[in-house]
Amino acid sequence: MKLYSLSVLYKGDAKVVLLKAAHDVSSFSFFQRSSVQEFMTFTSQLIVERSSKGTRASVKEQDYLCHVYVRNDSLAGVVIADNEYPSRVAFTLLEKVLDEFSKQVDRIDWPVGSPATINYTALEGHLSRYQNPREADPMTKVQAELDETKIILHNTMESLLERGEKLDDLVSKSEVLGTQSKAFYKTDGCC
Amino acid sequence: MAETNEEVAVLVQRVVKDITNAFRRNPHIIDRCHMHPAASKPRLYHCMEREHGSSIYKMRKNQQRRLGRKELILSGTLNPIKDLHLGKLALTKFPKSPETWIHRRWVLQQLIQETSLPSFVTKGNLGTIPAERTQRLIQEEMEVCGEAAGRYPSNYNAWSHRIWVLQHLAKLDVKILLDELSSTKHWASMHVSDHSGFHYRQFLLKSLISQTVIDSSVMEQNCLRSEPALVLPKDEEAAASTEEPRINLPHLLEEEVEFSTDLIDSYPGHETLWCHRRHIFYLQHHLNGRFPQSMTQLSPADSPGGTLSDLHLIPAGSQLSQAMEVDGLNDSSKQGYSQETKRLKRTPAPDSLGLEMEHRFIDQVLSTCRNVEQARFANAYRKWLVTLSQ
């Protein structure tokens, strides 16, 4: 049961901006770690790009589940987890983080922010604490507000794309991925 | 270039030592070994040597055949403990590798057989426990298995090795079984779809049941009287005079049911958890049908005829001789699930109270769950319970 990344983003009209991210790539082998991190950023941005405002979704890709929440005010959060981690808790975490973020960081900074300029430091702590869902959220079993039927489920990343769009193309065009990561993607076919 | 076997032996020792040290300094070397995970062990060590920059085989240019690792160990050239350590490192990269696990068991067998020191020592009036050295070996294996299990989901090879160690090194020592049951609980709760991990817990419980029967029957034979009514007081005395751990089997099984309920509620939609529940229910029922009251009360704290929970109403007036029929129980931990299913169909129907509670549990899950898979598993479990009572 694992959380790999937690990111806060802004869904601008033109593009998606990464505001802050925390990662746990300790379970990956040493030389893979930086590539994995880049892919998680790439994936988080892509998912937010293809999700409408005011929606929640879970996107499955191999053994990973990416949970996204895009608020009506364009603030968005993505959690990348394994397939054991309960999605209920993932969405609780997203709700909590975005709420906290919006109170600590001025709205005016969102459209033009970046991890270097944004002053929000709680993300690493949240990611670490939520590795154990029952410790972090003892009320897991009691799910009052969130209506799970409204969460959109995607069985692959591909289903987010437009007709004719290929993930390979998006990978090679991406500014977020380094050359090593792109090469890695080609040989291993991972994401 | 080395020519004689002795010179090779010395060089082998040095190379193994060097590789081990190199890994200690930089554990990430092993990640440079880009090989297919199913690669055979000799190639893995070849690769590790290449990375390290040395080669046992370079030195043996004139020889036709390479010395296998088994030969190196048998000839006393390679220290088995060092070999185990090297294997541990290999498992960090290839946690499933069947050859590594198989070789590991061979080495462990060498270690137990060859030593002049006993593996087991007598303690108290009854029974033996593993000697300290054996305990350390066991603990190390538990750790290696645990790490490998974490590196690959449902790592069958790692978990079956763990079981093998308990059977052959620990000889199903009850205290070790109990320790394993409690120490793997948290891991299981964090790996709710790891089928092998939960199968391990089923093995532990089955073994505890079979070991308890053996211990009780030994106690029975040591007692002077054999009437069921008098057995308990004698048992209390006997139990109090030894250091045997007190096991309350029904309680252990009940705890496991609660654990299962907790996990199913917290983590909806995992088939492994429902499978596990079936096994525990079956064990409770199995225990139910086999033992008269006196046999299950090993804890002196239990008052005669009273404290067993209502869930385990045992048919009154069972013959002691019937209870001694322990065929199959000893082997139950080794036999497959299909055997158990057959036995299950032959035994009498489970008590209605236990069934009723399970049906209530299913109702509760179905009424509150919003996960499609969870509903499917709950319904399948209900169907399975129904077939039991037919």
Coordinates of C-alpha atoms in Angstrom, one line a residue, chain B residues 72-344:
Chain B
L72 CA 33.1 -24.7 -3.2
I73 CA 31.0 -25.0 -0.1
L74 CA 31.4 -28.8 0.3
S75 CA 35.2 -28.5 -0.1
G76 CA 35.3 -25.9 2.7
T77 CA 36.5 -23.3 0.3
L78 CA 33.5 -21.0 0.5
N79 CA 32.0 -20.2 3.9
P80 CA 28.2 -21.0 3.8
I81 CA 27.4 -18.0 5.9
K82 CA 29.2 -15.7 3.4
D83 CA 27.3 -17.5 0.6
L84 CA 24.0 -16.7 2.3
H85 CA 25.0 -13.1 2.6
L86 CA 25.8 -12.9 -1.1
G87 CA 22.5 -14.5 -1.8
K88 CA 20.8 -11.9 0.3
L89 CA 22.3 -9.2 -1.9
A90 CA 21.3 -11.0 -5.1
L91 CA 17.7 -11.1 -3.8
T92 CA 17.6 -7.3 -3.4
K93 CA 17.7 -7.2 -7.2
F94 CA 16.0 -10.4 -8.1
P95 CA 13.6 -11.1 -5.2
K96 CA 11.8 -13.9 -7.0
S97 CA 14.8 -15.8 -8.4
P98 CA 13.9 -19.5 -7.8
E99 CA 17.5 -20.7 -8.1
T100 CA 18.6 -18.3 -5.4
W101 CA 16.0 -19.6 -3.0
I102 CA 16.6 -23.2 -3.9
H103 CA 20.4 -22.8 -3.3
R104 CA 19.7 -21.0 -0.1
R105 CA 17.8 -24.0 1.3
W106 CA 20.6 -26.3 0.3
V107 CA 23.1 -24.1 2.1
L108 CA 20.9 -24.0 5.2
Q109 CA 20.6 -27.8 5.2
Q110 CA 24.3 -28.0 5.0
L111 CA 24.6 -25.7 8.0
I112 CA 22.2 -27.8 10.1
Q113 CA 23.6 -31.1 9.2
E114 CA 27.3 -30.4 9.4
T115 CA 27.5 -28.8 12.8
S116 CA 28.5 -30.9 15.7
L117 CA 26.4 -28.7 18.0
P118 CA 22.7 -29.6 18.5
S119 CA 20.1 -27.6 16.7
F120 CA 17.6 -28.2 19.4
V121 CA 17.8 -28.2 23.2
T122 CA 15.5 -29.5 25.8
K123 CA 13.8 -27.1 28.1
G124 CA 11.6 -27.8 31.0
N125 CA 9.6 -31.0 31.3
L126 CA 8.2 -31.1 27.8
G127 CA 9.5 -30.3 24.4
T128 CA 12.5 -28.8 22.9
I129 CA 13.3 -25.4 21.5
P130 CA 15.7 -24.3 18.8
A131 CA 19.2 -23.6 20.0
E132 CA 20.4 -20.0 20.0
R133 CA 22.4 -20.5 16.8
T134 CA 19.4 -22.0 15.0
Q135 CA 17.3 -19.1 16.3
R136 CA 19.6 -16.6 14.8
L137 CA 19.6 -18.4 11.4
I138 CA 15.8 -18.5 11.6
Q139 CA 15.5 -14.8 12.4
E140 CA 17.8 -13.9 9.5
E141 CA 15.8 -16.0 7.1
M142 CA 12.6 -14.3 8.3
E143 CA 14.2 -11.0 7.6
V144 CA 15.4 -11.9 4.1
C145 CA 12.0 -13.3 3.2
G146 CA 10.3 -10.2 4.6
E147 CA 12.5 -7.9 2.4
A148 CA 12.0 -10.0 -0.7
A149 CA 8.2 -10.1 -0.1
G150 CA 8.3 -6.3 0.0
R151 CA 10.1 -6.0 -3.3
Y152 CA 7.7 -8.0 -5.4
P153 CA 3.9 -8.4 -4.9
S154 CA 2.7 -11.9 -3.9
N155 CA 6.2 -13.2 -4.0
Y156 CA 5.4 -16.9 -3.8
N157 CA 9.0 -18.0 -3.7
A158 CA 9.9 -15.8 -0.8
W159 CA 6.9 -16.9 1.2
S160 CA 7.3 -20.6 0.5
H161 CA 10.9 -20.3 1.6
R162 CA 9.7 -18.7 4.8
I163 CA 7.3 -21.7 5.4
W164 CA 10.1 -24.1 4.6
V165 CA 12.4 -22.5 7.3
L166 CA 9.6 -22.8 9.9
Q167 CA 9.1 -26.4 9.0
H168 CA 12.7 -27.6 8.7
L169 CA 14.8 -25.2 10.9
A170 CA 12.2 -24.2 13.5
K171 CA 10.3 -27.5 13.4
L172 CA 7.1 -25.6 13.9
D173 CA 8.1 -24.4 17.3
V174 CA 5.0 -22.9 18.9
K175 CA 6.6 -19.8 20.3
I176 CA 8.1 -19.0 16.9
L177 CA 4.8 -19.5 15.2
L178 CA 3.1 -17.2 17.6
D179 CA 5.8 -14.6 17.2
E180 CA 5.5 -14.8 13.4
L181 CA 1.7 -14.4 13.6
S182 CA 2.0 -11.2 15.5
S183 CA 5.0 -9.8 13.7
T184 CA 3.5 -10.2 10.2
K185 CA 0.2 -8.7 11.1
H186 CA 1.1 -5.1 10.3
W187 CA 2.7 -6.1 7.1
A188 CA -0.4 -8.0 6.0
S189 CA -2.5 -5.0 6.8
M190 CA -0.4 -2.8 4.5
H191 CA -0.4 -5.4 1.7
V192 CA -4.0 -6.3 1.4
S193 CA -3.8 -7.8 -2.0
D194 CA -0.8 -10.0 -1.3
H195 CA -2.2 -13.4 -1.5
S196 CA 1.0 -15.2 -0.4
G197 CA 1.2 -13.0 2.7
F198 CA -2.2 -14.0 3.8
H199 CA -1.6 -17.6 2.9
Y200 CA 1.3 -17.5 5.3
R201 CA -1.0 -16.5 8.1
Q202 CA -3.3 -19.4 7.3
F203 CA -0.2 -21.7 7.4
L204 CA 0.7 -20.3 10.8
L205 CA -2.7 -20.9 12.2
K206 CA -3.0 -24.4 10.7
S207 CA 0.4 -25.2 12.2
L208 CA -0.6 -23.9 15.6
I209 CA -3.6 -26.1 15.5
S210 CA -1.7 -29.2 14.5
Q211 CA 1.1 -28.5 17.0
T212 CA -1.4 -27.9 19.8
V213 CA -3.0 -31.3 19.1
I214 CA 0.4 -32.9 19.3
D215 CA 1.4 -31.2 22.5
S216 CA -2.0 -32.1 24.1
S217 CA -1.7 -35.7 23.1
V218 CA 1.7 -35.8 24.6
M219 CA 0.4 -34.3 27.7
E220 CA -2.5 -36.8 27.7
Q221 CA 0.0 -39.7 27.5
N222 CA 2.0 -38.3 30.4
C223 CA -1.1 -37.9 32.6
L224 CA -2.0 -40.7 34.8
R225 CA -5.8 -40.5 34.4
S226 CA -7.5 -40.4 31.1
E227 CA -11.1 -39.4 31.9
P228 CA -12.1 -36.2 30.2
A229 CA -13.5 -34.7 33.4
L230 CA -10.2 -35.0 35.3
V231 CA -8.0 -34.0 32.4
L232 CA -8.2 -30.3 33.0
P233 CA -6.8 -30.0 36.5
K234 CA -3.9 -32.2 35.6
D235 CA -3.4 -30.2 32.5
E236 CA -3.2 -27.0 34.6
E237 CA -0.5 -28.5 36.8
A238 CA 1.4 -29.8 33.9
A239 CA 1.1 -26.6 32.0
A240 CA 2.1 -24.5 35.0
S241 CA 5.3 -26.5 35.6
T242 CA 6.6 -26.0 32.1
E243 CA 7.4 -22.8 30.1
E244 CA 5.2 -23.8 27.2
P245 CA 3.4 -20.8 25.8
R246 CA -0.3 -20.7 26.6
I247 CA -2.3 -20.9 23.4
N248 CA -6.0 -20.2 23.3
L249 CA -6.8 -21.4 19.8
P250 CA -10.4 -20.3 19.5
H251 CA -9.3 -16.8 20.7
L252 CA -6.5 -16.7 18.1
L253 CA -8.9 -17.6 15.4
E254 CA -11.5 -15.1 16.7
E255 CA -8.8 -12.4 16.6
E256 CA -8.0 -13.3 13.0
V257 CA -11.7 -12.9 12.1
E258 CA -11.8 -9.5 13.7
F259 CA -8.6 -8.6 11.8
S260 CA -10.3 -9.7 8.6
T261 CA -13.4 -7.7 9.3
D262 CA -11.4 -4.6 10.0
L263 CA -9.4 -4.9 6.8
I264 CA -12.5 -5.7 4.6
D265 CA -14.2 -2.6 6.0
S266 CA -11.2 -0.3 5.6
Y267 CA -10.1 -1.5 2.2
P268 CA -13.0 -2.5 0.1
G269 CA -12.7 -4.5 -3.1
H270 CA -9.8 -6.9 -2.4
E271 CA -10.5 -10.5 -3.2
T272 CA -7.5 -11.7 -1.1
L273 CA -9.2 -10.4 2.1
W274 CA -12.3 -12.4 1.3
C275 CA -10.3 -15.5 0.4
H276 CA -8.6 -15.2 3.7
R277 CA -11.9 -15.0 5.6
R278 CA -13.0 -18.2 4.0
H279 CA -9.9 -20.0 5.2
I280 CA -10.3 -18.7 8.8
F281 CA -13.9 -19.6 8.9
Y282 CA -13.0 -23.1 7.7
L283 CA -10.3 -23.4 10.4
Q284 CA -12.7 -22.4 13.1
H285 CA -15.2 -24.9 11.9
H286 CA -12.5 -27.5 11.5
L287 CA -11.3 -26.9 15.0
N288 CA -14.9 -27.0 16.2
G289 CA -15.7 -30.4 14.9
R290 CA -12.5 -32.1 16.0
F291 CA -11.9 -31.3 19.6
P292 CA -13.8 -31.9 22.8
Q293 CA -13.8 -29.1 25.3
S294 CA -11.0 -30.3 27.4
M295 CA -8.5 -30.5 24.6
T296 CA -8.8 -26.9 23.6
Q297 CA -8.4 -25.5 27.1
L298 CA -4.7 -25.2 27.4
S299 CA -4.7 -22.0 29.2
P300 CA -5.0 -22.6 33.0
A301 CA -6.9 -19.3 33.2
D302 CA -9.9 -20.9 31.5
S303 CA -12.4 -22.4 33.9
P304 CA -13.6 -25.8 32.9
G305 CA -16.6 -26.0 30.7
G306 CA -17.2 -22.3 30.6
T307 CA -15.1 -19.8 28.7
L308 CA -15.1 -21.0 25.2
S309 CA -17.1 -18.5 23.2
D310 CA -20.6 -19.4 22.1
L311 CA -19.4 -19.5 18.6
H312 CA -17.7 -22.7 19.1
L313 CA -20.3 -25.0 20.6
I314 CA -18.7 -28.3 20.6
P315 CA -20.8 -31.5 20.5
A316 CA -21.1 -32.7 24.1
G317 CA -19.9 -36.1 25.1
S318 CA -17.2 -36.5 22.4
Q319 CA -15.1 -39.6 23.0
L320 CA -11.5 -38.9 23.9
S321 CA -10.4 -41.5 21.5
Q322 CA -12.1 -39.6 18.7
A323 CA -10.2 -36.5 19.7
M324 CA -6.9 -38.4 19.4
E325 CA -7.6 -39.0 15.8
V326 CA -5.1 -36.5 14.5
D327 CA -4.7 -37.9 11.0
G328 CA -4.4 -35.3 8.4
L329 CA -4.1 -32.5 10.9
N330 CA -0.3 -32.8 11.0
D331 CA -0.2 -32.7 7.2
S332 CA -2.8 -30.1 6.8
S333 CA -0.2 -27.4 6.6
K334 CA 1.6 -29.2 3.8
Q335 CA -1.4 -30.3 1.8
G336 CA -3.1 -28.2 -0.8
Y337 CA -6.3 -26.3 -0.6
S338 CA -8.1 -29.0 -2.7
Q339 CA -7.6 -31.5 0.1
E340 CA -9.1 -29.2 2.6
T341 CA -12.1 -28.6 0.4
K342 CA -12.7 -32.3 0.2
R343 CA -12.4 -32.7 3.9
L344 CA -14.7 -29.7 4.4

